[in-house]
Amino acid sequence: MIAGPDHVGGNVSGQGAFIFGCEGLALTSIEADFFREANPWGFILFARNVDTPEQLRRLTGALREAVGRDAPILIDQEGGRVQRLRAPHWREFLPPLDQVHSASDPLRAMWLRGRLLAADVLGVGIDVNCVPGLDVASAQTHPFLMNRCFSDDAEVVAQMGRALVDGLAAGGVAPVMKHLPGHGRGAVDSHKGLPRVSASRAELAMDFAPFKALNDLSMGMSAHIVMEAIDPDRPATQSPAAIRVIREEIGFDGLLMTDDISMGALAGTVSQRAQLALAAGCDMVLHCNGDLAEMQTLAALGPMGQAAQARADRAVSAHPKHLQAHHPIDISALDAELQSLLNR
């Protein structure tokens, strides 16, 4: 393991304000050279990067070796449709909404889910999971998001989110709450287009509530969605007004990363999208598709040390190294307990 304070995130002055993906199952020499030079804060993995546990451990090791430090490595391992690690090597989980409806003790089941998810991802060198999704489901929620939500009740969403986070943390994995300040009213898939929400500020308080309840988390992800009552012209990811709501009304002071900057909801070049997001107040640009040319364009934006000190401070505080060491536990017993709660 690479050691020393600079290697685990204590000094971010030379790191870029971005999180990058890679193209395939193994790091190419071209990618390794690029990452060494660009020095992203962290990395994110997708199904295209996953084959076996042994292969994945080699890949996560190679990514960290490329930047010479214990860089955070992220994944979207929600369960259900959004699950990059799958059988036969990893557990399969119900969609979050389905589990909440199925469990005889939903809170305990959600904690168990978090602890088992942590065991799966940490075992292959991944220390950040992009959950919980704290979007409140509604009648207009697009199917791409609906069963990824916990509930249409904001209080239940907050309770389930906290239980999942506690389970992850018990297993040594950091969470990323998403999608701030709320995506549940979106009737358009933001991978393909830009959702617009006409709800009033009073109505939006329900969407904000779960994020406010978990505003102590160290990382969050923005929503590519227009909330007309806040900013009718710009999606939250690129809106100073929406970022002020996240920071002041919701009270989140952790590291705010964009949702994937290459999604169809946003307009302009990748560089233009990123610059607007950073100027609006996002701390970190998330780029997921592994396209080297696009990543090279983003890397040209420069290191984090040239940005506001607050951004660099949040990047240090958000590093998973700050989690307490997790204690050994009988994972098979937890697995059996979760199944018993779901097979009522």
XYZ file of C-alpha atoms in Angstrom:
344
model
C 0.000 0.000 0.000
C 1.270 3.454 -0.904
C 1.786 5.380 2.326
C 2.446 8.888 3.567
C 0.139 11.914 4.063
C 0.448 13.212 0.521
C -0.412 9.784 -0.870
C -3.736 9.464 0.908
C -5.167 12.883 0.112
C -3.578 15.194 2.686
C -2.177 17.483 -0.035
C -4.402 18.144 -3.039
C -2.554 21.130 -4.542
C -1.441 19.173 -7.602
C -4.631 17.171 -8.063
C -7.204 17.971 -10.713
C -10.790 18.849 -9.801
C -12.107 15.831 -11.661
C -12.910 12.140 -11.329
C -12.154 10.021 -14.397
C -13.055 6.607 -15.762
C -11.023 4.257 -17.928
C -11.933 2.391 -21.078
C -11.677 -1.313 -20.348
C -10.751 -4.190 -18.074
C -7.089 -3.212 -17.748
C -5.311 0.106 -17.699
C -3.461 0.824 -20.935
C -0.005 2.381 -20.910
C -1.435 5.476 -22.609
C -4.090 5.833 -19.908
C -1.546 5.272 -17.139
C 0.718 7.979 -18.552
C -2.208 10.371 -18.894
C -3.468 9.769 -15.348
C 0.038 10.233 -13.993
C 0.217 13.650 -15.649
C -3.392 14.762 -15.103
C -3.500 13.507 -11.487
C -7.280 13.276 -11.018
C -8.631 13.378 -7.465
C -10.211 9.970 -8.008
C -11.600 7.403 -10.436
C -14.967 5.820 -11.217
C -15.620 2.333 -12.569
C -18.454 0.911 -14.670
C -19.593 -2.491 -15.930
C -17.176 -2.196 -18.873
C -14.345 -2.328 -16.329
C -15.588 -5.406 -14.469
C -14.946 -9.098 -15.111
C -13.680 -11.017 -12.069
C -12.593 -10.030 -8.549
C -8.953 -10.760 -9.393
C -9.086 -8.620 -12.531
C -10.784 -5.787 -10.677
C -8.236 -5.790 -7.867
C -5.493 -5.508 -10.495
C -7.279 -2.589 -12.132
C -7.884 -0.629 -8.927
C -4.269 -1.211 -7.965
C -3.061 0.004 -11.354
C -5.177 3.171 -11.138
C -3.696 4.088 -7.773
C -0.220 3.186 -8.934
C -0.618 5.537 -11.894
C -1.144 8.549 -9.613
C 1.198 7.340 -6.880
C -1.290 7.597 -4.018
C -4.326 5.981 -2.455
C -6.808 7.787 -4.712
C -10.536 7.297 -4.032
C -12.198 4.841 -6.433
C -15.948 5.185 -6.929
C -18.681 2.948 -8.302
C -22.480 3.054 -8.670
C -23.434 -0.106 -6.812
C -27.023 0.690 -5.906
C -28.639 -2.691 -6.484
C -31.296 -3.481 -9.044
C -30.650 -2.053 -12.515
C -27.784 0.153 -11.381
C -25.319 -2.471 -10.215
C -21.897 -2.726 -11.846
C -20.731 -5.783 -9.871
C -23.027 -8.706 -10.614
C -23.428 -12.438 -10.114
C -21.794 -14.905 -10.159
C -18.943 -13.105 -8.397
C -20.989 -10.605 -6.385
C -24.353 -10.400 -4.670
C -27.475 -9.328 -6.523
C -29.697 -6.850 -4.693
C -33.298 -5.821 -5.211
C -33.960 -2.291 -6.448
C -34.077 -0.002 -3.394
C -37.817 0.687 -3.661
C -38.589 -3.027 -3.949
C -36.491 -3.869 -0.902
C -38.217 -1.242 1.236
C -41.600 -2.685 0.242
C -40.503 -6.301 0.742
C -38.627 -6.239 4.048
C -40.284 -7.142 7.335
C -37.884 -4.721 9.057
C -36.950 -2.175 6.378
C -34.439 -0.208 8.459
C -32.488 -3.263 9.578
C -32.616 -4.669 6.053
C -31.223 -1.419 4.658
C -28.339 -1.391 7.151
C -27.548 -4.983 6.190
C -27.662 -4.025 2.529
C -25.137 -1.251 3.159
C -22.801 -3.533 5.087
C -22.936 -6.230 2.389
C -22.430 -3.675 -0.384
C -19.369 -2.419 1.476
C -17.938 -5.932 1.697
C -18.428 -6.463 -2.037
C -16.819 -3.233 -3.213
C -14.041 -2.875 -0.653
C -12.925 -6.422 -1.395
C -11.885 -5.320 -4.891
C -10.283 -2.008 -3.904
C -13.287 0.318 -4.284
C -13.801 2.630 -1.306
C -16.604 4.988 -2.415
C -20.125 3.908 -3.404
C -22.389 6.469 -5.097
C -25.361 5.851 -2.830
C -27.741 6.723 -1.256
C -30.136 8.080 -3.837
C -32.225 10.508 -1.763
C -34.603 11.556 -4.542
C -38.225 11.421 -3.414
C -40.369 9.392 -5.813
C -43.487 11.023 -7.224
C -46.164 10.378 -9.832
C -44.053 12.010 -12.523
C -40.717 10.331 -11.691
C -39.211 8.916 -14.880
C -38.904 5.087 -14.935
C -35.097 5.373 -15.154
C -35.167 6.611 -11.548
C -38.414 5.378 -9.984
C -37.407 2.083 -8.371
C -33.967 3.468 -7.531
C -35.741 5.689 -4.964
C -36.549 4.462 -1.459
C -40.038 5.910 -1.185
C -42.463 8.687 -2.088
C -42.344 9.769 1.573
C -39.461 12.165 2.304
C -39.122 11.012 5.912
C -38.864 7.365 4.869
C -36.277 8.325 2.234
C -34.160 10.014 4.905
C -34.465 7.078 7.302
C -33.513 4.523 4.674
C -30.674 6.684 3.428
C -29.227 6.974 6.919
C -29.478 3.225 7.525
C -27.710 2.476 4.230
C -24.967 5.017 4.958
C -24.400 3.576 8.430
C -24.058 0.087 6.962
C -21.561 1.275 4.367
C -19.520 3.155 6.948
C -19.424 0.086 9.208
C -17.749 -1.674 6.296
C -15.237 1.088 5.590
C -16.871 2.545 2.456
C -17.751 6.216 1.940
C -21.143 7.259 0.492
C -22.127 9.895 -2.074
C -25.690 11.158 -1.692
C -27.470 12.017 -4.921
C -28.939 13.873 -6.782
C -28.814 17.282 -5.082
C -31.068 19.213 -4.652
C -33.529 16.511 -5.812
C -34.364 14.650 -9.021
C -37.617 12.927 -8.049
C -39.924 15.293 -9.937
C -38.004 14.852 -13.178
C -40.141 13.367 -15.951
C -37.225 13.129 -18.402
C -34.234 10.784 -18.276
C -31.304 13.168 -17.729
C -28.992 10.759 -19.556
C -30.889 11.767 -22.705
C -32.473 15.161 -22.093
C -32.920 17.972 -19.594
C -35.774 17.588 -17.066
C -37.634 20.724 -16.013
C -39.604 21.047 -12.790
C -42.272 23.715 -12.292
C -42.956 23.043 -8.593
C -42.998 26.012 -6.233
C -40.327 26.667 -3.621
C -42.766 25.497 -0.946
C -43.335 22.223 -2.787
C -39.615 21.710 -3.342
C -39.035 21.680 0.425
C -40.136 18.036 0.389
C -37.442 17.214 -2.206
C -34.791 18.984 -0.138
C -35.756 17.338 3.171
C -33.844 14.012 2.859
C -30.670 15.816 1.794
C -31.045 18.214 4.706
C -31.414 15.248 7.074
C -28.134 13.798 5.767
C -26.280 17.061 5.216
C -23.444 15.835 7.446
C -22.212 13.438 4.725
C -18.839 14.226 3.182
C -19.836 13.823 -0.487
C -22.814 14.621 -2.678
C -23.659 14.594 -6.385
C -25.557 17.291 -8.269
C -28.650 16.843 -10.418
C -28.843 17.757 -14.099
C -32.327 19.187 -13.650
C -33.896 22.651 -13.968
C -35.938 23.765 -10.982
C -37.733 26.785 -12.401
C -38.525 28.273 -8.986
C -34.777 28.452 -8.264
C -33.226 29.070 -11.686
C -35.359 28.772 -14.837
C -32.371 28.988 -17.174
C -29.736 26.564 -15.872
C -29.646 22.991 -14.576
C -28.713 22.696 -10.910
C -25.235 21.404 -11.789
C -24.452 24.727 -13.498
C -26.622 27.076 -11.450
C -25.107 29.343 -8.773
C -28.607 29.803 -7.337
C -29.150 26.042 -7.028
C -25.717 25.564 -5.463
C -26.595 28.259 -2.912
C -29.721 26.256 -2.033
C -27.558 23.156 -1.571
C -25.037 24.983 0.605
C -27.333 27.287 2.577
C -30.882 25.920 2.653
C -29.996 22.221 2.642
C -26.838 22.949 4.645
C -24.499 20.579 2.825
C -20.862 21.614 3.204
C -19.223 18.467 1.833
C -17.563 17.767 -1.504
C -20.076 18.412 -4.295
C -19.361 16.525 -7.514
C -21.331 16.836 -10.716
C -23.345 13.977 -12.103
C -21.641 12.643 -15.238
C -20.661 15.754 -17.193
C -21.137 13.982 -20.545
C -24.855 13.217 -20.035
C -27.410 14.359 -22.595
C -29.065 16.836 -20.230
C -26.207 19.314 -20.641
C -25.341 21.457 -23.654
C -22.003 22.593 -25.056
C -18.617 20.931 -25.201
C -17.403 18.833 -22.278
C -14.981 21.620 -21.346
C -17.722 24.266 -21.442
C -20.009 22.090 -19.319
C -17.279 21.553 -16.748
C -16.287 25.199 -16.565
C -19.907 26.246 -15.965
C -20.273 23.640 -13.204
C -17.095 24.691 -11.439
C -17.957 28.377 -11.780
C -21.403 27.706 -10.286
C -19.858 26.140 -7.195
C -19.447 22.422 -7.834
C -16.156 21.173 -6.387
C -15.456 18.255 -8.689
C -16.303 17.259 -12.272
C -17.317 13.638 -12.770
C -16.493 12.240 -16.217
C -17.547 8.642 -16.700
C -17.287 7.361 -20.286
C -13.523 6.780 -20.384
C -13.056 8.840 -23.567
C -9.399 9.853 -23.454
C -9.753 12.903 -25.708
C -12.526 14.315 -23.539
C -10.527 13.679 -20.372
C -7.509 15.422 -21.880
C -9.698 18.469 -22.524
C -10.866 18.487 -18.919
C -7.346 18.018 -17.571
C -6.366 21.246 -19.322
C -8.566 23.124 -16.840
C -5.703 22.815 -14.358
C -5.094 21.491 -10.828
C -7.333 21.979 -7.855
C -4.745 24.114 -6.090
C -5.575 26.947 -8.490
C -9.192 26.919 -7.319
C -10.792 28.202 -4.117
C -9.270 26.932 -0.888
C -12.689 25.717 0.262
C -12.815 23.262 -2.632
C -9.393 21.873 -1.759
C -10.344 21.603 1.917
C -13.497 19.662 1.096
C -11.514 17.328 -1.164
C -9.179 16.537 1.730
C -12.026 16.023 4.209
C -13.975 13.780 1.836
C -11.169 11.272 1.326
C -12.298 7.806 2.508
C -9.160 7.551 4.651
C -11.095 9.473 7.321
C -13.431 6.528 7.917
C -12.737 4.529 11.026
C -11.307 1.063 10.487
C -14.103 -1.468 10.127
C -14.257 -4.517 12.337
C -14.333 -8.105 11.025
C -17.827 -9.539 10.877
C -19.524 -12.726 9.749
C -20.674 -11.616 6.297
C -22.438 -14.907 5.578
C -24.550 -14.458 8.725
C -25.510 -10.926 7.662
C -26.391 -12.209 4.197
C -28.641 -14.882 5.704
C -30.286 -12.311 7.980
C -31.066 -10.027 5.060
C -32.627 -12.890 3.107
C -34.745 -13.832 6.118
C -36.068 -10.271 6.335
C -36.943 -10.303 2.626
C -38.563 -13.779 2.628
C -41.364 -13.024 5.025
